[in-house]
Coordinates of C-alpha atoms in Angstrom, one line a residue:
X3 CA -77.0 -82.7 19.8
X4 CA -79.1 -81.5 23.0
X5 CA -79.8 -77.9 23.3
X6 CA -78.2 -76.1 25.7
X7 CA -80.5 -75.2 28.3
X8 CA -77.8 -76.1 31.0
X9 CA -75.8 -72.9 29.7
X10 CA -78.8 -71.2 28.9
X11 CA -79.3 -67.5 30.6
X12 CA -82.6 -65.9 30.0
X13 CA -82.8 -62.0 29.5
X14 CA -84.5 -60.7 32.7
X15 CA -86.0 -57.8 30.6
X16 CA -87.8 -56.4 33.5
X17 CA -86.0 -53.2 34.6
X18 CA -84.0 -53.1 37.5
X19 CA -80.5 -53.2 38.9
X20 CA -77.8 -52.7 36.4
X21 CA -80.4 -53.2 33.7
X22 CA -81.2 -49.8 32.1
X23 CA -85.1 -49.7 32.2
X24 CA -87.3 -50.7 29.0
X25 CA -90.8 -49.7 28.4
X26 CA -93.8 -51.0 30.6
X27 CA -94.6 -53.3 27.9
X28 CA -91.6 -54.9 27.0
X29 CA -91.0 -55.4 31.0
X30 CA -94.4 -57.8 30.6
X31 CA -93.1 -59.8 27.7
X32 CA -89.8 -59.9 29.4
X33 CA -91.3 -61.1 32.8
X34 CA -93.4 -63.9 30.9
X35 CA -90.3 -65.3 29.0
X36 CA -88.1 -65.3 31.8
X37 CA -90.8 -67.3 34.0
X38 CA -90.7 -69.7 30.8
X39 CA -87.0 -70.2 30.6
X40 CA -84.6 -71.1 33.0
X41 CA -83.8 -69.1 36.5
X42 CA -80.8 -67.0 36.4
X43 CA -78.6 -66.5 40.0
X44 CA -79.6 -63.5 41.3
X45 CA -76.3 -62.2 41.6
X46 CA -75.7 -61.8 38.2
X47 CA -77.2 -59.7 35.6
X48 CA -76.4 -58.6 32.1
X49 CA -75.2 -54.9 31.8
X50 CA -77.4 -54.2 28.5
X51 CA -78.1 -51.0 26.8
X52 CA -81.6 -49.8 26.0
X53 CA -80.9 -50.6 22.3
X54 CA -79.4 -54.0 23.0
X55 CA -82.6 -55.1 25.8
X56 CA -84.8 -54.1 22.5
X57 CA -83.2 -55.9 20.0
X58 CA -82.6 -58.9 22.0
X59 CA -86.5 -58.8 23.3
X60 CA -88.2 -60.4 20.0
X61 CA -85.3 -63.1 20.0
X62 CA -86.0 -63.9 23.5
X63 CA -90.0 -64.3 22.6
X64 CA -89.4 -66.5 19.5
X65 CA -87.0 -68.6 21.3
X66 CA -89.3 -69.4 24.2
X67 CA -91.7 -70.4 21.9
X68 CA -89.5 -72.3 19.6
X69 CA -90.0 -70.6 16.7
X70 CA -86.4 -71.2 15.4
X71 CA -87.4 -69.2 11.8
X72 CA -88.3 -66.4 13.7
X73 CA -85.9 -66.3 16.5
X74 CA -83.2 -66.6 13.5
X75 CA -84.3 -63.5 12.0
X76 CA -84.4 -61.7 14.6
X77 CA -80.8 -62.6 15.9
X78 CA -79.7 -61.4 12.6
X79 CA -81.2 -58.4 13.3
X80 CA -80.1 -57.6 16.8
X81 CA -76.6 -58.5 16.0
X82 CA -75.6 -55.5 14.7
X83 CA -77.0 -53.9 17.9
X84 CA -75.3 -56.3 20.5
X85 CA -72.2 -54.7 21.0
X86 CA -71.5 -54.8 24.9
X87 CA -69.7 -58.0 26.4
X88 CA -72.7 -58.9 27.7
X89 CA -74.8 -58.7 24.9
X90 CA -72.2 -60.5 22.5
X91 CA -72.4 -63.3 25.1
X92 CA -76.0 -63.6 24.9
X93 CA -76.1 -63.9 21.1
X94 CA -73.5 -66.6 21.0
X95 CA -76.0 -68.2 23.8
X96 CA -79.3 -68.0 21.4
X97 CA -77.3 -69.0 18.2
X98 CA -76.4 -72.4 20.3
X99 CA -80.1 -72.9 21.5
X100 CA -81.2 -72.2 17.9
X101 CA -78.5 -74.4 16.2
X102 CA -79.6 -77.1 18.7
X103 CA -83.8 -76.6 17.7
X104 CA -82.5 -76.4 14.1
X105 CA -80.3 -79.2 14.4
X106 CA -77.5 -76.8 12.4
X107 CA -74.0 -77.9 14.6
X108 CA -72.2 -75.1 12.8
X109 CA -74.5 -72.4 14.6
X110 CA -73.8 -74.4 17.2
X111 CA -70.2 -74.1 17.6
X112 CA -70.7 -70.7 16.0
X113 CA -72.6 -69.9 19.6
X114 CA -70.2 -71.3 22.1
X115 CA -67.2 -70.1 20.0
X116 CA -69.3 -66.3 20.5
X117 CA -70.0 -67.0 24.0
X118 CA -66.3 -67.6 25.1
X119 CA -64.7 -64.4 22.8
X120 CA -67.4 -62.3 24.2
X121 CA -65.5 -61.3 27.4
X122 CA -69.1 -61.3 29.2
X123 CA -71.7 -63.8 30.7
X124 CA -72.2 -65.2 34.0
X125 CA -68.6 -66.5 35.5
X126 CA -70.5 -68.9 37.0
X127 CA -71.5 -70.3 33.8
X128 CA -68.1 -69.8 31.8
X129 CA -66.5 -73.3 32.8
X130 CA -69.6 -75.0 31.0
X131 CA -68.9 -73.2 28.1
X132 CA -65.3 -73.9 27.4
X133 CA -65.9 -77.5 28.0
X134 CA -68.5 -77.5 25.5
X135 CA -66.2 -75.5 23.4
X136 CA -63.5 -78.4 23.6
X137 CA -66.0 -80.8 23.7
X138 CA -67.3 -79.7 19.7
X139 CA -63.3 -79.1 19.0
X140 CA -62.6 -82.5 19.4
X141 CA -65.6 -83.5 17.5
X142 CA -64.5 -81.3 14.8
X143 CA -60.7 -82.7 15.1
X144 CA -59.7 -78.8 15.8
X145 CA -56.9 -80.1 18.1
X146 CA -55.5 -76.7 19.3
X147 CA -58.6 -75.5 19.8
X148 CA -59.8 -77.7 21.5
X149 CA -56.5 -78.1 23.9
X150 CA -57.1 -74.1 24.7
X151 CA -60.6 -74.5 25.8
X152 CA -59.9 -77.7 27.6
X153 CA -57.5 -75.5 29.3
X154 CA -59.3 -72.3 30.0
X155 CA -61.9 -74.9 31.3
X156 CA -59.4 -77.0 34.0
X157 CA -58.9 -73.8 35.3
X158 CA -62.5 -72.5 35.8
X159 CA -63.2 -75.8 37.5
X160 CA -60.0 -77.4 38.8
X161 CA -61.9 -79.8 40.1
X162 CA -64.5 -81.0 37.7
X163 CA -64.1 -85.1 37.6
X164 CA -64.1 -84.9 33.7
X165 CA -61.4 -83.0 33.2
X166 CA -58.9 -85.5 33.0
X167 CA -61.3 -87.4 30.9
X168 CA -61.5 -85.0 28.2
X169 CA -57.9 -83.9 28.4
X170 CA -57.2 -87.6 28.0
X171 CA -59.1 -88.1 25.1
X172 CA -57.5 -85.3 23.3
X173 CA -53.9 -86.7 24.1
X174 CA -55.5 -90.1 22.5
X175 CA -57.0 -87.7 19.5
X176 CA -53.1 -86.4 19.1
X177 CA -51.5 -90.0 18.9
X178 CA -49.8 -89.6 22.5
X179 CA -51.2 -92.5 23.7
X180 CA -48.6 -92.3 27.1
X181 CA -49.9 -89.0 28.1
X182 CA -53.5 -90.3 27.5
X183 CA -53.2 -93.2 29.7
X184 CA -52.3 -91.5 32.6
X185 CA -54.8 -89.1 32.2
X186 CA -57.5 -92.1 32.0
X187 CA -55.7 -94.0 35.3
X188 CA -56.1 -90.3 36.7
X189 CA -59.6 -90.7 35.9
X190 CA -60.3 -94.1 37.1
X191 CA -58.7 -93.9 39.6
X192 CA -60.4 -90.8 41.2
X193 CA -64.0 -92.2 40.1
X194 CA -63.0 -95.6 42.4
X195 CA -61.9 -93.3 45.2
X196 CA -64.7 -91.5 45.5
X197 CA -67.0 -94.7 44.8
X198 CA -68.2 -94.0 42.1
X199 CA -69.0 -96.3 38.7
X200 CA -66.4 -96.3 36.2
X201 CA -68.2 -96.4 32.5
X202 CA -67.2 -99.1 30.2
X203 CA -65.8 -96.6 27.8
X204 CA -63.3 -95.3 30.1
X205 CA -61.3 -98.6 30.9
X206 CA -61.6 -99.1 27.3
X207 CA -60.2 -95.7 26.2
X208 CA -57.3 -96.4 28.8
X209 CA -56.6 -100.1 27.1
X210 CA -56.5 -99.3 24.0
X211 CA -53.8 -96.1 25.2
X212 CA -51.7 -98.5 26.9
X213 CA -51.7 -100.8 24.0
X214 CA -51.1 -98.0 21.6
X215 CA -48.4 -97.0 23.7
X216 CA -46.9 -100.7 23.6
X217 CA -47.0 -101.0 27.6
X218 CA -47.4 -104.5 27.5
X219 CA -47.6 -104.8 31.5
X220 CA -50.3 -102.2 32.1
X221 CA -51.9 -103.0 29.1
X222 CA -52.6 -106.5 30.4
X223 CA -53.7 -105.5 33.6
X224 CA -56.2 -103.5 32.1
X225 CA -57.4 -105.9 29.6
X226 CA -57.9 -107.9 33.1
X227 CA -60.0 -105.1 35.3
X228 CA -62.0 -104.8 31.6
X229 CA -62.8 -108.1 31.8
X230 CA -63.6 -108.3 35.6
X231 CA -66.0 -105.2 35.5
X232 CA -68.0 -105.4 32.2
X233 CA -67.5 -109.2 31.5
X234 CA -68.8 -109.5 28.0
X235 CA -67.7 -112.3 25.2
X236 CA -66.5 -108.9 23.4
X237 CA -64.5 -107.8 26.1
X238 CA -63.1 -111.2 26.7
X239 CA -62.1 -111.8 23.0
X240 CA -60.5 -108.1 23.0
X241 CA -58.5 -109.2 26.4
X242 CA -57.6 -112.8 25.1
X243 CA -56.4 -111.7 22.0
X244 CA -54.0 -109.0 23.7
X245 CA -53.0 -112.6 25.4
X246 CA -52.1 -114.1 22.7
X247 CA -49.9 -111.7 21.3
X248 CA -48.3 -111.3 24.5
X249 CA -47.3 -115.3 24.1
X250 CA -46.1 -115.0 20.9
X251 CA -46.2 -117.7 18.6
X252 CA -45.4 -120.8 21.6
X253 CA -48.4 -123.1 20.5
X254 CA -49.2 -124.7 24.0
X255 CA -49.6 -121.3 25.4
X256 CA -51.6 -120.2 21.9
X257 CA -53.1 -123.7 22.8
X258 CA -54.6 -122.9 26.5
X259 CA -55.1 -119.2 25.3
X260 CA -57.9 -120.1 22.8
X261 CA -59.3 -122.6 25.1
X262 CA -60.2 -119.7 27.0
X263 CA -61.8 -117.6 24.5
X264 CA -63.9 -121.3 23.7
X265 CA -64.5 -121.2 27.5
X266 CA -65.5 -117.9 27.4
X267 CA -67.4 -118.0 24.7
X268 CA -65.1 -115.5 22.6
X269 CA -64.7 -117.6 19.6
X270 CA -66.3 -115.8 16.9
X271 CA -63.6 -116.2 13.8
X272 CA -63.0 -119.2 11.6
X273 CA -59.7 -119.1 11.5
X274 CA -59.8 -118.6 15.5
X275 CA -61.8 -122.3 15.8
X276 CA -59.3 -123.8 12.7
X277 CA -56.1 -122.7 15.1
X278 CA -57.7 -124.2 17.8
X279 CA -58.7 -127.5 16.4
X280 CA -54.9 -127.9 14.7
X281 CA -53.2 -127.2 17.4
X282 CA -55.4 -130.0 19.7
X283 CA -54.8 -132.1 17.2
X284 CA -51.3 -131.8 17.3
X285 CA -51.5 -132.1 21.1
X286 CA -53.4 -135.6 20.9
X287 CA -56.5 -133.8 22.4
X288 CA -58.6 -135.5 19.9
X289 CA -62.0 -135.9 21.4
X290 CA -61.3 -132.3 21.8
X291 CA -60.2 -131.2 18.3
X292 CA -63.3 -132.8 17.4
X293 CA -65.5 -130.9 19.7
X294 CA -64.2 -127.9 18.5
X295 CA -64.5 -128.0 15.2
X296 CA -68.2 -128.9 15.2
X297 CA -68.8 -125.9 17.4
X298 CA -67.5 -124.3 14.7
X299 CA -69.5 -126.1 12.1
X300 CA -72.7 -125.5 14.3
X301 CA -71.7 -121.9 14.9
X302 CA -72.0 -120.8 10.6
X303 CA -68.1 -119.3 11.3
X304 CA -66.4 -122.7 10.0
X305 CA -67.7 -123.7 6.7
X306 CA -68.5 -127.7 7.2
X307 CA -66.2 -127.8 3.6
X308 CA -63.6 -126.2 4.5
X309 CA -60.7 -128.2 3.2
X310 CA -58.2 -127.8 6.2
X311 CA -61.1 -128.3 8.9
X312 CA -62.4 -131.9 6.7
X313 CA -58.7 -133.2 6.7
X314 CA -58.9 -132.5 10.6
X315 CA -62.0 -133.7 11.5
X316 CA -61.4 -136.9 9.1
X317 CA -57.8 -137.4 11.1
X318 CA -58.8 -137.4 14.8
X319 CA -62.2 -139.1 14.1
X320 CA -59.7 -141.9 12.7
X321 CA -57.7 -141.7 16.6
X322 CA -60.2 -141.4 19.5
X323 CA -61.4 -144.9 20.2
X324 CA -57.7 -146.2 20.1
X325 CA -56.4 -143.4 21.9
X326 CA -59.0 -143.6 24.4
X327 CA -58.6 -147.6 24.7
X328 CA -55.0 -147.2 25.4
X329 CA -54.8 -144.6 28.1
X330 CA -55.7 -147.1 31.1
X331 CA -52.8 -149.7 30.1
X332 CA -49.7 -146.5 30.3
X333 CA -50.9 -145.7 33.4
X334 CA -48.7 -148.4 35.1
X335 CA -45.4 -147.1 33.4
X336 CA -46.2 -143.7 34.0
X337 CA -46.2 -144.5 38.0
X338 CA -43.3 -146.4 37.7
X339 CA -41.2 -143.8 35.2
X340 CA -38.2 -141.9 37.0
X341 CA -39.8 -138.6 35.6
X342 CA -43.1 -137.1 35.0
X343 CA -43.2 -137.1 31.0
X344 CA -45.2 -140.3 30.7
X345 CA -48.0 -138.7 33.4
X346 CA -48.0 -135.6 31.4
X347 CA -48.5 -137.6 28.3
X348 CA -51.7 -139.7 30.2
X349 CA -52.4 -136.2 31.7
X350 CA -53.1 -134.5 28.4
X351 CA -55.0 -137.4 27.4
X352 CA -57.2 -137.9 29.5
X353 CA -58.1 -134.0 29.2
X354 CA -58.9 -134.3 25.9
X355 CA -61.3 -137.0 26.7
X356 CA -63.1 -134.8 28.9
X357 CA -61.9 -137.0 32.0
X358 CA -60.6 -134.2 33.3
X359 CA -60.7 -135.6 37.0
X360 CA -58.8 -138.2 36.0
X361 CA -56.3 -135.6 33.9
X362 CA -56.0 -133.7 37.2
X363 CA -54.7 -137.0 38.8
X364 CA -52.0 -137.3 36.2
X365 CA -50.9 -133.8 36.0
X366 CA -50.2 -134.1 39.6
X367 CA -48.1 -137.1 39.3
X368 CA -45.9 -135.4 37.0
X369 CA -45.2 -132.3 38.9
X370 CA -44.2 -134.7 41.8
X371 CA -42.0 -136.7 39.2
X372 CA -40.7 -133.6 38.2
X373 CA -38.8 -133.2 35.0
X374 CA -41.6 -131.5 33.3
X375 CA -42.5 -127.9 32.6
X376 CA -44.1 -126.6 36.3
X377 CA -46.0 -123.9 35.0
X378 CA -47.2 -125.7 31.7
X379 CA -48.6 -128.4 33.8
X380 CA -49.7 -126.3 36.4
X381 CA -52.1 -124.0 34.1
X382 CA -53.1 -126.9 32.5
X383 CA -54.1 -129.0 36.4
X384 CA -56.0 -125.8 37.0
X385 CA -57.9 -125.6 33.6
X386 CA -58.6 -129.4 34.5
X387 CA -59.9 -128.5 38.0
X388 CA -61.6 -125.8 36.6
X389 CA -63.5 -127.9 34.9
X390 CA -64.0 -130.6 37.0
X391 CA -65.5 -128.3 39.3
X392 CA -63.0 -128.4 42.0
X393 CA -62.7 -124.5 42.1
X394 CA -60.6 -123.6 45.3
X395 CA -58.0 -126.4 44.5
X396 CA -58.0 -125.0 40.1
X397 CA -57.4 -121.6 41.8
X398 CA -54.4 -123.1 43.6
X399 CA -53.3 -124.5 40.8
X400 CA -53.3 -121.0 38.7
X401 CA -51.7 -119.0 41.6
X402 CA -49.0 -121.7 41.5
X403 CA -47.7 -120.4 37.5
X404 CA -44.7 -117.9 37.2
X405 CA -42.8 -116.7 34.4
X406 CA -44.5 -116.4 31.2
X407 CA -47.7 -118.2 31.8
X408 CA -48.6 -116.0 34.8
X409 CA -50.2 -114.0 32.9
X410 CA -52.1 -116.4 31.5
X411 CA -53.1 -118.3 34.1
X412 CA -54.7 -114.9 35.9
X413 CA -57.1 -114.4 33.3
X414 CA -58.4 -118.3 33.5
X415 CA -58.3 -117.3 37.6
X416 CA -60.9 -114.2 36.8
X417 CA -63.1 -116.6 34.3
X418 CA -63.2 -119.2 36.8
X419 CA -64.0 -116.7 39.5
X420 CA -66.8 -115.6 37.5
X421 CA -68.5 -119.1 36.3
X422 CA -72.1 -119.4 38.2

């Protein structure tokens, strides 16, 4: 933990002021410390007794030169003597700078804890000290007190952009995940407004609220601006796999879910790359199944003996050529069929050939054949175009899905809008 030179407010020993005067000597020592440690505002200064300015004096000295043994002892002797407001603020002060040069927390919190009871200090520097105060609460999982500091602080400094940040992440702390994410969008959203960066942490805090809080909707969007901002295979996998929860068990839209976490490079469980092979399997994506589950294989996550993964590996090896010499001779009936199943059919086919041009032609013929599901085939044109590189037409495509797989279809939008 880092010392707290921030709060830190160096006895000005020297006589003067409100200060009752000390010897000539001391004054010295005094002036010489104080030119070592940090400037205090001029308008403030500590209303000290002669006793207290003497007992504090040798603390002062061993503290400026960082010997903590020393400056221990003599805190433990001056205590007794620091009895004014002022004083008792002070002594809180040094047993924080010495718990941080000792590395002793306890001190630590002992310090600020003395610091904020003390009734004394700078006001100017008081704010600091209750955040601190909630700050080592929270660490501690003291809950109420840190909620009274975090208080005492927001009103010191109503306008501190933490605030809501800290206040936020002791709502989370609690288990009131609703009252935390408000207090995170509060945070966010002020950050944006006044332009400045948002830290990774923060949108995280506020998902994992919103998903705590079983706010499906916002929780969603979030997992989106996540993934927009700080675009990492991480981030991705976290979003996706909100994504596929949100889908339930449906297996095309498990199906196109996981072939973004492949596209995005999220993959990283075996079962994850054994879901995705079965279900392209059962699809007839079998070039594709196969793909996948020597990714897998390559990858060290998919054992090349896993039983389930041999069985589906042996299986579509066993289909591609014949499935592949077939496609061109359906193509006829499809053009001719009064709906769009057959196209769909040539559609998926094709895709899991990796002819996703030609895939794109055939998805398009069965959403003007119609009697197909629109948003399935859209999502699945738009992968295709994706893919294909046609980019302004995939993005079409995308925009085109309602219902259930809009959702879906938005986070292949952002991955697409982020491909080089």
């Amino acid at each position: 933990m880092k010392t707290a030179s921030s709060f830190a407010i160096a006895l000005s020993l020297a006589a003067g002021g409100a200060m009752v005067s000390a010897p000539a000597v001391a004054q010295k020592k005094g002036k010489a410390a104080a030119a070592a440690a940090p400037a205090q505002p001029a308008q403030w200064a500590p209303k000290l007794s002669k006793e207290e300015v003497a007992a504090l004096q040798p603390v002062e000295k061993a503290v400026v030169a960082k010997d903590w043994a020393t400056a221990a002892t003599a805190l433990a002797a001056a205590q007794p003597v620091a009895t004014s407001a002022d004083a008792r603020f002070i002594v809180g002060q040094y047993q924080y700078i010495i718990g941080g040069g000792t590395n002793n927390s306890q001190l630590q919190t002992q310090g600020v804890d003395a610091m904020a009871a003390s009734g004394g200090g700078d006001p100017a520097k008081l704010a600091p000290v209750y955040k601190l105060q909630g700050q080592l609460a929270l660490q501690a999982k003291d809950y109420a007190k840190a909620e009274a500091a975090l208080a005492r602080w927001g009103q010191l400094a109503p306008n501190e952009p933490d605030v809501p940040i800290l206040n936020a992440e002791l709502k989370f702390r609690q288990n009131k995940p609703a009252e935390a994410l408000s207090l995170f969008q509060q945070a966010i959203a002020a950050r944006e407004a006044a332009g400045q960066p948002v830290p990774e942490a923060l949108y995280l805090f506020a998902l994992q609220s919103a998903v705590n809080a079983k706010v499906t909707p916002q929780a969603l969007a979030l997992s989106r601006t996540v993934v927009s901002k700080y675009p990492t295979p991480k981030n991705w996998r976290n979003a996706l796999i909100l994504a596929r929860q949100y889908g339930g068990g449906e297996s095309a839209y498990q199906l196109d879910t996981l072939r973004l976490m492949r596209a995005a490079k999220a993959l990283s469980e075996r079962d994850e790359y054994l879901a995705l092979g079965d279900l392209l399997a059962r699809g007839r994506f079998y070039a594709e199944a196969r793909d996948v589950l020597q990714e897998g294989f390559a990858s060290g996550k998919l054992p090349r003996t896993n039983p389930d993964a041999v069985a589906i590996l042996s299986d579509v090896n066993g289909r591609i050529s014949g499935d592949l010499a077939a496609l061109p001779g359906l193509e006829p009936r499809a053009r001719s069929g009064a709906n769009g199943e057959l196209a769909l059919r040539l559609g998926e086919g094709y895709y899991g050939h990796g002819n996703y041009a030609k895939a794109a032609e055939m998805y398009r013929l069965a959403l003007q054949k119609g009697g197909v599901d629109a948003n399935l085939v859209n999502t699945r044109l738009g992968i295709a175009l994706a893919l294909a590189g046609q980019r302004p037409a995939a993005e079409a495509a995308f925009k085109a899905v309602t219902g259930n797989r809009a959702a879906l279809a938005s986070y292949w939008q952002l991955w697409l809008s982020q491909r080089a």
